Coordinates of N, CA and C in Angstrom, one line a residue:
Q1 N 143.5 79.2 70.4 CA 143.7 80.2 70.8 C 144.0 81.7 69.9
V2 N 143.1 82.5 69.8 CA 143.4 83.6 68.9 C 143.9 85.1 69.4
Q3 N 144.9 85.4 68.9 CA 145.4 86.5 69.3 C 144.9 87.8 68.6
L4 N 144.4 88.6 68.7 CA 144.0 90.0 68.1 C 144.7 91.0 68.5
V5 N 145.1 91.9 67.4 CA 145.9 93.0 67.5 C 145.3 94.1 66.9
E6 N 144.7 95.3 67.4 CA 144.4 96.2 66.8 C 145.1 97.4 66.1
S7 N 145.2 98.0 65.1 CA 145.9 99.3 64.4 C 145.1 100.1 63.9
G8 N 145.9 101.7 63.5 CA 144.9 102.3 62.9 C 144.4 103.6 63.2
G9 N 144.5 103.5 64.6 CA 143.6 104.3 65.5 C 144.9 105.5 65.5
G10 N 144.5 107.0 66.2 CA 144.9 107.9 66.0 C 143.9 109.3 66.0
L11 N 144.5 110.4 66.0 CA 144.2 111.9 66.3 C 143.6 112.3 64.4
V12 N 142.1 112.4 64.4 CA 141.3 113.0 63.4 C 140.5 114.1 63.4
Q13 N 140.5 115.0 62.5 CA 139.6 116.3 62.5 C 138.3 115.8 62.3
A14 N 137.0 116.1 62.9 CA 136.1 116.1 62.6 C 135.6 116.4 61.0
G15 N 134.7 114.8 60.6 CA 134.4 114.7 59.4 C 135.6 114.1 57.8
G16 N 137.0 113.9 59.2 CA 137.9 113.1 58.6 C 137.6 111.3 59.0
S17 N 138.4 110.4 57.9 CA 138.5 109.3 58.1 C 139.4 108.5 58.6
L18 N 139.3 107.5 59.1 CA 140.0 106.3 59.4 C 140.0 105.0 59.0
R19 N 140.8 104.3 59.2 CA 140.8 102.9 59.1 C 141.6 101.8 59.9
L20 N 140.9 101.4 60.6 CA 141.1 100.6 61.6 C 141.7 99.3 61.3
S21 N 142.1 98.4 61.5 CA 142.5 96.9 61.3 C 143.0 96.1 62.3
C22 N 142.4 94.7 62.3 CA 142.7 93.9 63.2 C 143.1 92.5 62.7
A23 N 144.5 92.5 63.1 CA 145.0 91.1 62.5 C 145.3 90.3 63.6
A24 N 144.9 88.9 63.1 CA 144.9 87.6 64.4 C 145.8 86.9 63.8
S25 N 146.4 86.3 65.2 CA 147.6 84.9 64.9 C 146.7 84.1 66.0
G26 N 147.4 83.1 65.3 CA 147.1 81.7 66.3 C 146.1 80.8 65.9
R27 N 145.4 81.2 65.3 CA 144.2 80.6 63.6 C 144.0 81.1 63.3
T28 N 143.2 80.4 61.8 CA 142.7 81.1 61.0 C 141.4 82.2 61.4
L29 N 141.0 82.9 60.6 CA 140.0 83.7 61.3 C 138.8 83.1 60.2
V30 N 138.9 82.2 59.4 CA 138.3 81.8 58.5 C 136.5 81.2 59.6
G31 N 136.7 80.8 60.5 CA 135.7 80.0 61.2 C 135.2 81.1 62.1
Y32 N 135.1 82.1 62.0 CA 135.0 83.0 63.1 C 134.2 84.3 62.4
N33 N 133.4 84.9 63.3 CA 132.2 86.0 63.5 C 133.2 86.8 63.6
M34 N 133.4 88.1 63.5 CA 134.3 89.5 64.1 C 133.5 90.4 64.3
G35 N 134.0 91.3 65.4 CA 133.2 92.2 65.7 C 134.1 93.2 66.3
W36 N 133.6 94.8 65.9 CA 134.1 96.1 66.5 C 133.1 96.6 67.7
F37 N 133.8 96.6 68.7 CA 133.3 97.3 70.0 C 134.0 98.8 70.2
R38 N 133.4 99.6 70.8 CA 134.1 100.7 71.4 C 133.5 101.5 73.0
Q39 N 134.3 102.0 73.5 CA 134.2 102.9 74.8 C 134.6 103.9 75.0
A40 N 134.0 105.1 75.2 CA 134.2 106.4 75.7 C 134.2 106.4 77.1
P41 N 135.2 107.2 77.5 CA 135.1 107.5 79.0 C 133.9 107.7 79.6
G42 N 133.8 107.0 80.9 CA 132.4 107.1 81.4 C 131.4 106.8 80.7
K43 N 131.5 105.7 79.6 CA 130.3 104.8 79.2 C 130.4 103.4 79.3
E44 N 129.6 102.9 78.6 CA 129.4 101.6 78.7 C 129.7 100.9 77.2
R45 N 130.0 100.0 76.9 CA 130.9 99.4 75.8 C 129.7 99.2 74.7
E46 N 130.2 99.9 73.5 CA 129.0 99.5 72.4 C 129.3 98.9 71.3
F47 N 128.2 98.3 70.9 CA 128.4 97.8 69.7 C 128.5 98.3 68.6
V48 N 129.3 98.4 67.8 CA 129.9 99.5 66.3 C 129.4 98.4 65.1
A49 N 129.8 97.2 65.3 CA 129.3 96.3 63.3 C 130.2 94.8 63.7
A50 N 129.6 94.1 63.1 CA 129.8 92.5 62.8 C 130.1 92.0 61.5
I51 N 131.0 91.0 61.4 CA 130.3 90.8 59.9 C 131.1 89.4 60.4
T52 N 130.1 88.5 59.6 CA 130.0 86.7 60.0 C 131.2 86.2 59.0
T53 N 131.6 84.6 59.3 CA 132.0 84.2 58.4 C 131.4 84.1 56.8
G54 N 130.2 84.0 56.5 CA 130.0 84.1 55.3 C 129.4 85.7 54.8
G55 N 130.0 86.4 55.7 CA 130.3 88.0 55.0 C 129.1 89.3 55.4
S56 N 128.3 88.5 56.1 CA 126.9 89.4 56.1 C 127.3 90.2 57.4
T57 N 126.8 91.1 57.4 CA 127.6 92.5 57.9 C 126.2 92.9 59.1
Y58 N 126.5 93.4 60.0 CA 125.4 94.3 61.3 C 126.4 95.5 61.5
Y59 N 125.4 96.5 62.2 CA 125.9 97.7 62.3 C 125.5 98.4 63.3
G60 N 125.9 99.1 64.6 CA 125.2 99.9 65.5 C 124.4 100.8 65.0
N61 N 123.7 101.4 65.9 CA 122.4 102.4 65.4 C 123.3 103.5 65.0
S62 N 122.7 103.9 64.0 CA 123.3 105.6 63.4 C 124.3 105.4 62.6
L63 N 125.2 103.9 62.6 CA 126.7 103.8 62.2 C 126.6 103.6 61.0
K64 N 125.7 102.8 60.3 CA 125.5 101.9 59.2 C 125.2 103.5 58.0
G65 N 126.1 103.9 57.1 CA 126.2 104.6 56.1 C 127.7 105.3 56.1
R66 N 128.3 105.4 57.7 CA 129.5 106.0 57.9 C 130.5 104.7 58.1
F67 N 130.3 103.9 58.8 CA 131.2 102.9 59.0 C 131.2 101.7 57.8
I68 N 132.2 101.1 57.8 CA 132.2 99.6 56.6 C 133.2 98.8 57.4
I69 N 132.1 97.6 57.4 CA 133.4 96.3 58.2 C 133.9 95.7 57.1
S70 N 134.8 95.2 56.9 CA 135.0 94.0 55.9 C 136.0 93.1 56.7
R71 N 136.5 92.3 56.1 CA 137.2 91.3 56.3 C 138.2 90.6 55.3
D72 N 139.6 90.4 55.4 CA 140.2 89.5 54.3 C 140.7 88.3 55.3
N73 N 140.2 87.4 54.6 CA 140.4 86.0 55.2 C 142.2 85.4 54.8
A74 N 142.6 86.2 53.6 CA 143.5 85.3 53.4 C 144.8 86.2 53.6
K75 N 144.5 87.5 54.6 CA 145.3 88.0 55.3 C 145.3 88.0 57.0
N76 N 144.1 87.0 57.6 CA 143.5 87.3 58.7 C 143.5 88.4 59.2
T77 N 142.8 88.9 58.5 CA 142.7 90.3 58.9 C 141.3 91.1 58.9
M78 N 140.6 91.9 59.7 CA 139.7 92.4 59.7 C 139.5 94.3 59.8
Y79 N 138.7 94.6 58.9 CA 138.8 95.8 58.6 C 137.8 97.3 59.3
L80 N 138.0 98.1 59.8 CA 136.7 99.1 60.0 C 137.1 100.7 59.2
Q81 N 136.4 100.8 58.2 CA 136.2 101.9 57.7 C 135.6 103.3 58.2
M82 N 136.0 104.1 58.7 CA 135.1 105.3 59.7 C 135.3 106.4 58.5
N83 N 134.3 106.8 58.1 CA 134.3 108.2 57.5 C 133.2 109.2 58.3
S84 N 133.5 110.0 57.9 CA 132.6 111.5 58.4 C 132.7 111.5 60.3
L85 N 133.9 111.3 60.5 CA 134.1 111.1 61.8 C 133.4 112.2 62.4
K86 N 133.1 112.3 63.7 CA 132.3 113.1 64.5 C 133.1 113.1 66.2
P87 N 133.1 113.8 66.9 CA 133.7 113.8 67.9 C 133.1 112.9 68.8
D88 N 131.7 112.4 68.8 CA 130.9 111.3 69.5 C 131.6 110.1 69.2
D89 N 132.1 109.9 68.5 CA 133.3 108.8 67.8 C 134.4 108.3 68.8
T90 N 134.7 109.1 69.6 CA 136.0 109.5 70.1 C 135.7 107.9 71.3
A91 N 136.5 107.2 71.3 CA 136.9 106.2 71.9 C 137.9 105.3 72.1
V92 N 137.8 103.7 72.6 CA 138.7 102.8 72.2 C 138.3 102.1 71.3
Y93 N 138.6 101.6 70.5 CA 138.0 100.9 69.6 C 138.4 99.1 69.8
Y94 N 138.0 98.3 70.2 CA 138.5 96.8 70.4 C 137.7 95.9 69.4
C95 N 138.3 94.9 68.7 CA 137.8 94.2 68.0 C 137.9 92.9 68.3
A96 N 137.0 92.2 68.4 CA 136.5 90.6 68.9 C 136.5 89.6 67.9
A97 N 136.5 88.0 68.4 CA 135.9 87.2 67.5 C 135.4 86.4 68.8
D98 N 134.7 85.5 67.9 CA 133.7 84.8 68.1 C 133.1 83.6 67.2
R99 N 132.8 82.4 67.5 CA 132.4 81.1 66.5 C 131.0 81.5 66.4
I100 N 130.1 82.1 67.6 CA 129.0 82.4 67.4 C 128.6 83.9 67.1
A101 N 129.0 84.4 68.2 CA 128.5 85.7 68.7 C 128.7 86.3 67.1
T102 N 127.3 87.8 67.2 CA 127.8 88.5 66.1 C 127.7 89.8 66.4
R103 N 126.1 90.3 66.4 CA 125.6 91.6 66.6 C 125.5 91.2 68.6
F104 N 125.0 90.2 68.4 CA 124.6 89.9 70.7 C 125.5 88.9 70.5
G105 N 126.0 88.6 71.8 CA 126.3 87.2 72.5 C 127.5 88.0 72.9
S106 N 128.2 86.6 73.4 CA 129.8 87.1 74.4 C 130.9 86.7 73.2
Y107 N 131.3 87.6 73.0 CA 132.8 87.0 72.1 C 133.5 86.4 73.1
A108 N 134.4 85.6 72.7 CA 135.2 84.7 73.3 C 137.0 85.5 73.5
Y109 N 136.9 86.1 72.4 CA 138.3 86.7 72.2 C 138.9 88.2 71.5
W110 N 139.7 89.1 72.5 CA 139.6 90.5 72.1 C 140.8 91.0 72.1
G111 N 140.9 92.2 71.3 CA 142.2 92.4 71.0 C 142.4 93.7 72.3
Q112 N 142.9 94.6 72.3 CA 143.8 95.2 73.8 C 143.4 97.1 73.4
G113 N 143.0 96.9 71.9 CA 142.0 98.8 71.7 C 143.0 99.3 71.1
T114 N 142.7 100.1 70.8 CA 143.2 101.4 69.5 C 142.6 102.7 69.8
Q115 N 143.0 103.2 70.3 CA 142.5 104.8 70.4 C 142.1 105.5 69.3
V116 N 141.0 106.0 69.4 CA 140.4 107.0 68.4 C 140.1 108.1 68.9
T117 N 140.8 109.4 68.3 CA 140.2 110.7 68.6 C 140.0 111.4 67.8
V118 N 138.6 112.0 67.6 CA 138.0 113.2 66.8 C 137.9 114.7 67.3
S119 N 138.6 115.4 66.9 CA 138.7 116.9 67.1 C 137.6 117.5 66.6
S120 N 137.1 118.4 67.5 CA 136.1 119.3 66.7 C 136.7 120.6 65.9

C-alpha cells in the first residue's frame, strides 16, 4: 500500500509559480510511475504530467514548457514545478502512483489533492 500526500498548493497571481510536492509513505516509489492530474470545478479530471521509473516524462497538451515534473527517489517524493501560471490552471491537483500507468492507464494510488488557485 502506498500513501500519497500532496502539498504546496495555494493562491498565486497569474504569471507566478508554485511547486507542488507529493510525498509517499508505506513503500518506496522506486518501482512506481508517478503522475499529476488536476480537476477544475465542473470539469473532468485532466492529465497533467507523468514520470516513469526511468525518468521519462510526459505532459498534457499545452503544459510542456510551463510545467516540469521531477522525482527524488531518495526522498520518496515527486514534484511539479508550475511556471507562468494562468487562471485556467486553477484546479485541485492530485498525485498518483502505479507500476504500469503513465500518461494513460489507471493509477492504483491517489493523494487527497491540493488546491491551486490562480488569480487574474
